[in-house]
Amino acid sequence: MAAFSDYFNEQKYADAVKNFLDLISTSGKWDQKSIETPIMLKEGFMIKRAQGRNRFGMKNFKKRWFRLTNHEFTYHKTKGEGALCSIPIENILAVERLEEESFKMKNMFQVIQPERALYIQANNCVEARDWIDILTKVSQSNRKRLSTYHPSAYLNGHWLCCKLSADTAPGCTPCTGGLPANIQLDVDGDRETERIYSLFSTYMTKLIKMQEACGSKSVYDGPEQEEYSTFVIDDPQETYKTLKQIISAVQTLEQQHTKYKRDKFKKTKIGSQEHPIGDKSFQCYIRQQSENTTYSI
């Protein structure tokens, strides 16, 4: 693999890979025009139904070579030939599965545009899912994305799903290309906060060591000390300030927890369920926590 590695170990390939990873892993706020160079995302043969762009054109099924970049979705008569149709990414309003009853064909999905929908059949269910996922990803930041769609095709003068006769009728089913705006997430804030505190408390020694590394990098420009070589810190001063605040907050919480447990122990009667006779574990735990807190301060 040495020759292979040398061939691709050039900056232009590294930049291309970085742009590709940025593209497919970005949030919904990404703008495809921010990357000028077209990046090939996926290509392959699929079967598409003619869109009927001509009034008397035949709406039959044909095998075509599809290509998707961060700029456009195109299909060609065969690989290497010019595009028969090009759909700009910003014109994709939704990408959804198409119900099998539409054409009695499996593994179909639809790329919905302002004036029509392009119906496509993938080779198998895995390919269909891949195409739907990546097409949805590159078009999810489009401003005019639909909130509803028709899960079945428009045939014989009506939509098969809702039976409406107007081909411009709004969709009858919510789109699945993203989370609804009014979704309610069930998040236990107290529990998540406790988890964050537990992580900080568990790795306190590493946080302190990292803080020392930031201080060393800020005031010392000589050779890097071996004990700090495992940290990659871009802004030592700001990182130091952040770590200082975290450590201080965790230590404050530890003091409050210890005080609460100590006060609770003092108010607990010997012989109760919380402090049974002969059980010294609770008292030992309180004493140990108190000593640890005093030592850390």
Short mmCIF file of C-alpha atoms in Angstrom, two decimals:
data_model
loop_
_atom_site.label_atom_id
_atom_site.label_comp_id
_atom_site.label_asym_id
_atom_site.label_seq_id
_atom_site.Cartn_x
_atom_site.Cartn_y
_atom_site.Cartn_z
CA MET A 1 0.00 0.00 0.00
CA ALA A 2 3.03 2.32 0.08
CA ALA A 3 2.67 3.39 -3.54
CA PHE A 4 -1.06 3.88 -3.09
CA SER A 5 -0.46 6.05 -0.03
CA ASP A 6 2.14 8.18 -1.80
CA TYR A 7 -0.17 8.74 -4.75
CA PHE A 8 -2.98 10.12 -2.61
CA ASN A 9 -0.76 11.88 -0.09
CA GLU A 10 -1.10 15.21 -1.90
CA GLN A 11 -2.81 18.32 -0.63
CA LYS A 12 -5.42 18.40 -3.40
CA TYR A 13 -6.66 14.94 -2.44
CA ALA A 14 -6.64 15.83 1.24
CA ASP A 15 -8.69 18.96 0.50
CA ALA A 16 -11.14 16.96 -1.60
CA VAL A 17 -11.65 14.41 1.17
CA LYS A 18 -12.07 17.19 3.75
CA ASN A 19 -14.70 18.94 1.61
CA PHE A 20 -16.55 15.66 1.09
CA LEU A 21 -16.60 14.86 4.81
CA ASP A 22 -17.67 18.41 5.64
CA LEU A 23 -20.47 18.10 3.10
CA ILE A 24 -22.00 14.83 4.29
CA SER A 25 -21.59 15.52 8.01
CA THR A 26 -22.67 19.13 8.18
CA SER A 27 -25.78 20.49 9.86
CA GLY A 28 -28.89 21.71 8.10
CA LYS A 29 -27.51 25.26 7.88
CA TRP A 30 -24.99 24.26 5.22
CA ASP A 31 -25.08 26.14 1.91
CA GLN A 32 -24.04 24.06 -1.10
CA LYS A 33 -22.82 27.18 -2.91
CA SER A 34 -20.09 27.62 -0.28
CA ILE A 35 -18.14 24.82 -2.02
CA GLU A 36 -17.52 25.92 -5.61
CA THR A 37 -15.85 22.78 -6.92
CA PRO A 38 -18.38 19.99 -7.67
CA ILE A 39 -17.81 16.98 -5.45
CA MET A 40 -18.94 13.55 -6.64
CA LEU A 41 -21.10 12.02 -3.92
CA LYS A 42 -22.68 8.99 -5.58
CA GLU A 43 -23.31 7.51 -9.03
CA GLY A 44 -24.70 4.37 -10.57
CA PHE A 45 -27.33 2.82 -12.84
CA MET A 46 -31.00 3.02 -11.87
CA ILE A 47 -34.34 2.88 -13.68
CA LYS A 48 -36.33 6.08 -13.98
CA ARG A 49 -39.80 6.90 -15.20
CA ALA A 50 -39.95 9.62 -17.85
CA GLN A 51 -41.06 12.88 -16.26
CA GLY A 52 -43.41 13.86 -19.06
CA ARG A 53 -41.74 17.18 -19.68
CA ASN A 54 -43.30 17.17 -23.16
CA ARG A 55 -47.09 17.26 -23.31
CA PHE A 56 -47.33 14.17 -25.50
CA GLY A 57 -44.12 12.53 -24.36
CA MET A 58 -44.13 8.83 -23.38
CA LYS A 59 -43.90 8.11 -19.69
CA ASN A 60 -42.07 4.82 -19.86
CA PHE A 61 -39.26 3.35 -17.77
CA LYS A 62 -35.63 3.44 -18.89
CA LYS A 63 -32.28 2.53 -17.42
CA ARG A 64 -30.09 5.57 -16.88
CA TRP A 65 -26.74 6.46 -15.28
CA PHE A 66 -27.31 8.79 -12.32
CA ARG A 67 -24.71 11.14 -10.84
CA LEU A 68 -25.02 13.26 -7.69
CA THR A 69 -22.69 16.11 -6.80
CA ASN A 70 -23.02 18.89 -4.26
CA HIS A 71 -24.34 21.07 -7.11
CA GLU A 72 -26.74 18.92 -9.14
CA PHE A 73 -28.46 15.57 -9.63
CA THR A 74 -28.23 14.36 -13.22
CA TYR A 75 -28.96 11.29 -15.30
CA HIS A 76 -27.31 10.17 -18.51
CA LYS A 77 -28.04 7.60 -21.21
CA THR A 78 -24.89 5.78 -20.20
CA LYS A 79 -21.77 6.43 -18.15
CA GLY A 80 -19.49 9.09 -19.64
CA GLU A 81 -22.12 10.72 -21.90
CA GLY A 82 -23.65 14.16 -21.51
CA ALA A 83 -26.51 14.74 -19.12
CA LEU A 84 -30.04 14.18 -20.44
CA CYS A 85 -31.48 16.04 -17.45
CA SER A 86 -29.96 18.13 -14.69
CA ILE A 87 -31.73 18.97 -11.44
CA PRO A 88 -30.03 21.68 -9.35
CA ILE A 89 -29.80 20.73 -5.69
CA GLU A 90 -31.71 23.88 -4.68
CA ASN A 91 -34.69 22.66 -6.78
CA ILE A 92 -35.12 19.45 -4.77
CA LEU A 93 -38.11 19.99 -2.46
CA ALA A 94 -38.19 16.51 -0.90
CA VAL A 95 -36.89 12.96 -1.36
CA GLU A 96 -39.28 10.22 -0.25
CA ARG A 97 -40.11 6.60 -0.86
CA LEU A 98 -42.80 5.75 -3.41
CA GLU A 99 -45.45 3.19 -2.49
CA GLU A 100 -45.20 -0.05 -4.40
CA GLU A 101 -48.82 0.13 -5.54
CA SER A 102 -48.02 3.11 -7.77
CA PHE A 103 -46.30 1.09 -10.51
CA LYS A 104 -46.24 -2.40 -8.97
CA MET A 105 -42.47 -2.02 -8.60
CA LYS A 106 -40.30 -2.33 -5.49
CA ASN A 107 -37.44 -0.12 -4.21
CA MET A 108 -38.81 3.07 -5.74
CA PHE A 109 -38.38 6.62 -4.48
CA GLN A 110 -39.24 10.08 -5.73
CA VAL A 111 -37.25 13.27 -6.12
CA ILE A 112 -39.84 16.02 -5.86
CA GLN A 113 -39.28 19.24 -7.84
CA PRO A 114 -41.40 22.41 -8.10
CA GLU A 115 -43.28 21.25 -11.22
CA ARG A 116 -43.06 17.46 -11.11
CA ALA A 117 -41.62 14.44 -9.36
CA LEU A 118 -38.95 12.15 -10.75
CA TYR A 119 -39.76 8.50 -10.00
CA ILE A 120 -36.73 6.22 -9.70
CA GLN A 121 -36.26 2.51 -9.01
CA ALA A 122 -33.03 1.42 -7.31
CA ASN A 123 -31.43 -1.99 -7.78
CA ASN A 124 -32.28 -3.09 -4.23
CA CYS A 125 -33.57 -1.78 -0.92
CA VAL A 126 -30.07 -0.93 0.36
CA GLU A 127 -29.29 1.19 -2.70
CA ALA A 128 -32.66 2.91 -2.42
CA ARG A 129 -32.00 3.79 1.21
CA ASP A 130 -28.50 5.11 0.37
CA TRP A 131 -29.78 7.33 -2.43
CA ILE A 132 -32.63 8.68 -0.29
CA ASP A 133 -30.29 9.42 2.61
CA ILE A 134 -27.65 11.28 0.63
CA LEU A 135 -30.16 13.19 -1.53
CA THR A 136 -31.99 14.27 1.61
CA LYS A 137 -28.74 15.32 3.24
CA VAL A 138 -27.56 17.60 0.43
CA SER A 139 -30.99 19.21 -0.01
CA GLN A 140 -32.17 19.53 3.58
CA SER A 141 -31.13 23.19 3.85
CA ASN A 142 -33.22 24.25 0.84
CA ARG A 143 -35.56 27.05 1.83
CA LYS A 144 -38.59 25.74 -0.07
CA ARG A 145 -38.49 22.17 1.22
CA LEU A 146 -41.93 20.59 1.49
CA SER A 147 -43.53 19.62 4.79
CA THR A 148 -45.98 17.18 3.13
CA TYR A 149 -45.88 14.95 0.06
CA HIS A 150 -47.87 12.32 -1.86
CA PRO A 151 -46.58 8.82 -1.06
CA SER A 152 -48.16 7.45 -4.26
CA ALA A 153 -47.94 8.58 -7.88
CA TYR A 154 -50.32 10.76 -9.89
CA LEU A 155 -51.93 8.42 -12.41
CA ASN A 156 -55.10 8.46 -14.51
CA GLY A 157 -56.02 11.97 -13.45
CA HIS A 158 -55.71 11.63 -9.67
CA TRP A 159 -53.32 10.90 -6.82
CA LEU A 160 -53.51 7.24 -5.83
CA CYS A 161 -52.98 8.05 -2.14
CA CYS A 162 -55.57 10.74 -1.45
CA LYS A 163 -57.66 10.54 -4.69
CA LEU A 164 -57.38 14.29 -5.32
CA SER A 165 -57.69 15.16 -8.99
CA ALA A 166 -55.48 18.28 -9.14
CA ASP A 167 -51.87 17.40 -9.91
CA THR A 168 -50.81 20.50 -7.92
CA ALA A 169 -52.72 19.45 -4.80
CA PRO A 170 -50.65 19.73 -1.59
CA GLY A 171 -49.27 16.52 -0.12
CA CYS A 172 -51.37 14.35 2.17
CA THR A 173 -48.55 12.83 4.27
CA PRO A 174 -45.84 14.54 6.42
CA CYS A 175 -42.35 14.39 4.96
CA THR A 176 -39.82 12.18 6.70
CA GLY A 177 -36.69 14.01 5.60
CA GLY A 178 -36.09 15.61 9.00
CA LEU A 179 -37.45 16.24 12.47
CA PRO A 180 -40.66 18.30 12.67
CA ALA A 181 -40.18 21.84 13.94
CA ASN A 182 -42.56 21.31 16.85
CA ILE A 183 -41.12 17.99 18.01
CA GLN A 184 -41.02 17.56 21.78
CA LEU A 185 -37.89 15.88 23.08
CA ASP A 186 -38.15 14.13 26.42
CA VAL A 187 -34.91 15.20 28.07
CA ASP A 188 -34.36 14.92 31.81
CA GLY A 189 -32.29 18.02 32.49
CA ASP A 190 -31.37 17.05 36.06
CA ARG A 191 -30.21 13.61 35.02
CA GLU A 192 -28.12 14.90 32.11
CA THR A 193 -26.56 17.55 34.35
CA GLU A 194 -25.67 14.88 36.89
CA ARG A 195 -24.03 12.81 34.13
CA ILE A 196 -21.91 15.78 33.07
CA TYR A 197 -20.87 16.41 36.66
CA SER A 198 -20.00 12.71 37.13
CA LEU A 199 -17.78 12.74 34.03
CA PHE A 200 -15.94 15.86 35.18
CA SER A 201 -15.54 14.43 38.67
CA THR A 202 -14.25 11.07 37.37
CA TYR A 203 -11.65 12.65 35.09
CA MET A 204 -10.64 15.49 37.42
CA THR A 205 -6.97 14.45 37.40
CA LYS A 206 -6.89 14.69 33.61
CA LEU A 207 -8.54 18.10 33.68
CA ILE A 208 -5.96 19.37 36.17
CA LYS A 209 -3.13 17.96 34.07
CA MET A 210 -4.55 19.60 30.96
CA GLN A 211 -4.81 22.90 32.82
CA GLU A 212 -1.15 22.60 33.77
CA ALA A 213 -0.31 21.91 30.13
CA CYS A 214 -2.15 25.09 29.08
CA GLY A 215 -0.27 27.11 31.67
CA SER A 216 3.03 25.64 30.51
CA LYS A 217 2.34 26.43 26.85
CA SER A 218 1.25 29.98 27.67
CA VAL A 219 4.37 31.01 29.57
CA TYR A 220 7.00 28.69 28.11
CA ASP A 221 8.06 28.70 24.44
CA GLY A 222 10.84 26.14 24.70
CA PRO A 223 10.76 22.44 23.82
CA GLU A 224 7.50 20.75 24.73
CA GLN A 225 7.62 18.76 27.94
CA GLU A 226 7.04 15.06 27.46
CA GLU A 227 4.27 14.84 30.07
CA TYR A 228 2.21 17.41 28.14
CA SER A 229 2.91 16.05 24.64
CA THR A 230 -0.40 14.14 24.55
CA PHE A 231 -2.47 17.35 24.50
CA VAL A 232 -3.13 19.31 21.31
CA ILE A 233 -4.17 22.79 22.40
CA ASP A 234 -4.85 25.50 19.81
CA ASP A 235 -5.54 28.36 22.25
CA PRO A 236 -3.81 27.66 25.61
CA GLN A 237 -4.98 30.85 27.33
CA GLU A 238 -8.70 30.43 26.58
CA THR A 239 -8.54 26.71 27.30
CA TYR A 240 -6.86 27.44 30.63
CA LYS A 241 -9.64 29.84 31.60
CA THR A 242 -12.34 27.34 30.63
CA LEU A 243 -10.70 24.49 32.53
CA LYS A 244 -10.26 26.71 35.56
CA GLN A 245 -13.99 27.49 35.60
CA ILE A 246 -14.91 23.81 35.19
CA ILE A 247 -12.59 22.65 37.98
CA SER A 248 -13.81 25.39 40.29
CA ALA A 249 -17.46 24.52 39.60
CA VAL A 250 -16.91 20.80 40.18
CA GLN A 251 -15.06 21.44 43.45
CA THR A 252 -17.84 23.75 44.62
CA LEU A 253 -20.42 21.07 43.88
CA GLU A 254 -18.34 18.47 45.72
CA GLN A 255 -18.24 20.72 48.81
CA GLN A 256 -21.99 21.27 48.65
CA HIS A 257 -22.64 17.53 48.25
CA THR A 258 -20.41 16.71 51.20
CA LYS A 259 -22.04 19.38 53.38
CA TYR A 260 -25.48 18.09 52.47
CA LYS A 261 -24.57 14.49 53.32
CA ARG A 262 -22.91 15.56 56.58
CA ASP A 263 -25.95 17.59 57.63
CA LYS A 264 -28.26 14.78 56.66
CA PHE A 265 -26.21 12.32 58.71
CA LYS A 266 -26.32 14.57 61.76
CA LYS A 267 -30.11 14.77 61.53
CA THR A 268 -30.53 11.04 61.03
CA LYS A 269 -31.42 9.11 64.17
CA ILE A 270 -29.44 6.03 65.08
CA GLY A 271 -31.58 2.98 64.56
CA SER A 272 -33.54 4.44 61.66
CA GLN A 273 -33.67 2.89 58.20
CA GLU A 274 -31.09 5.38 56.93
CA HIS A 275 -28.72 4.73 59.87
CA PRO A 276 -29.28 1.27 61.34
CA ILE A 277 -27.52 0.27 64.55
CA GLY A 278 -24.14 -1.29 63.90
CA ASP A 279 -23.77 0.17 60.38
CA LYS A 280 -20.79 2.55 60.32
CA SER A 281 -20.49 2.69 56.52
CA PHE A 282 -22.50 5.89 56.11
CA GLN A 283 -20.49 7.74 58.74
CA CYS A 284 -17.20 6.50 57.29
CA TYR A 285 -18.31 7.63 53.83
CA ILE A 286 -19.13 11.11 55.08
CA ARG A 287 -15.76 11.39 56.84
CA GLN A 288 -13.90 10.18 53.74
CA GLN A 289 -15.69 12.64 51.47
CA SER A 290 -14.94 15.47 53.88
CA GLU A 291 -11.25 14.61 53.95
CA ASN A 292 -11.06 14.38 50.13
CA THR A 293 -12.74 17.74 49.71
CA THR A 294 -10.43 19.40 52.24
CA TYR A 295 -7.41 17.88 50.49
CA SER A 296 -8.52 19.08 47.03
CA ILE A 297 -9.00 22.61 48.32
#
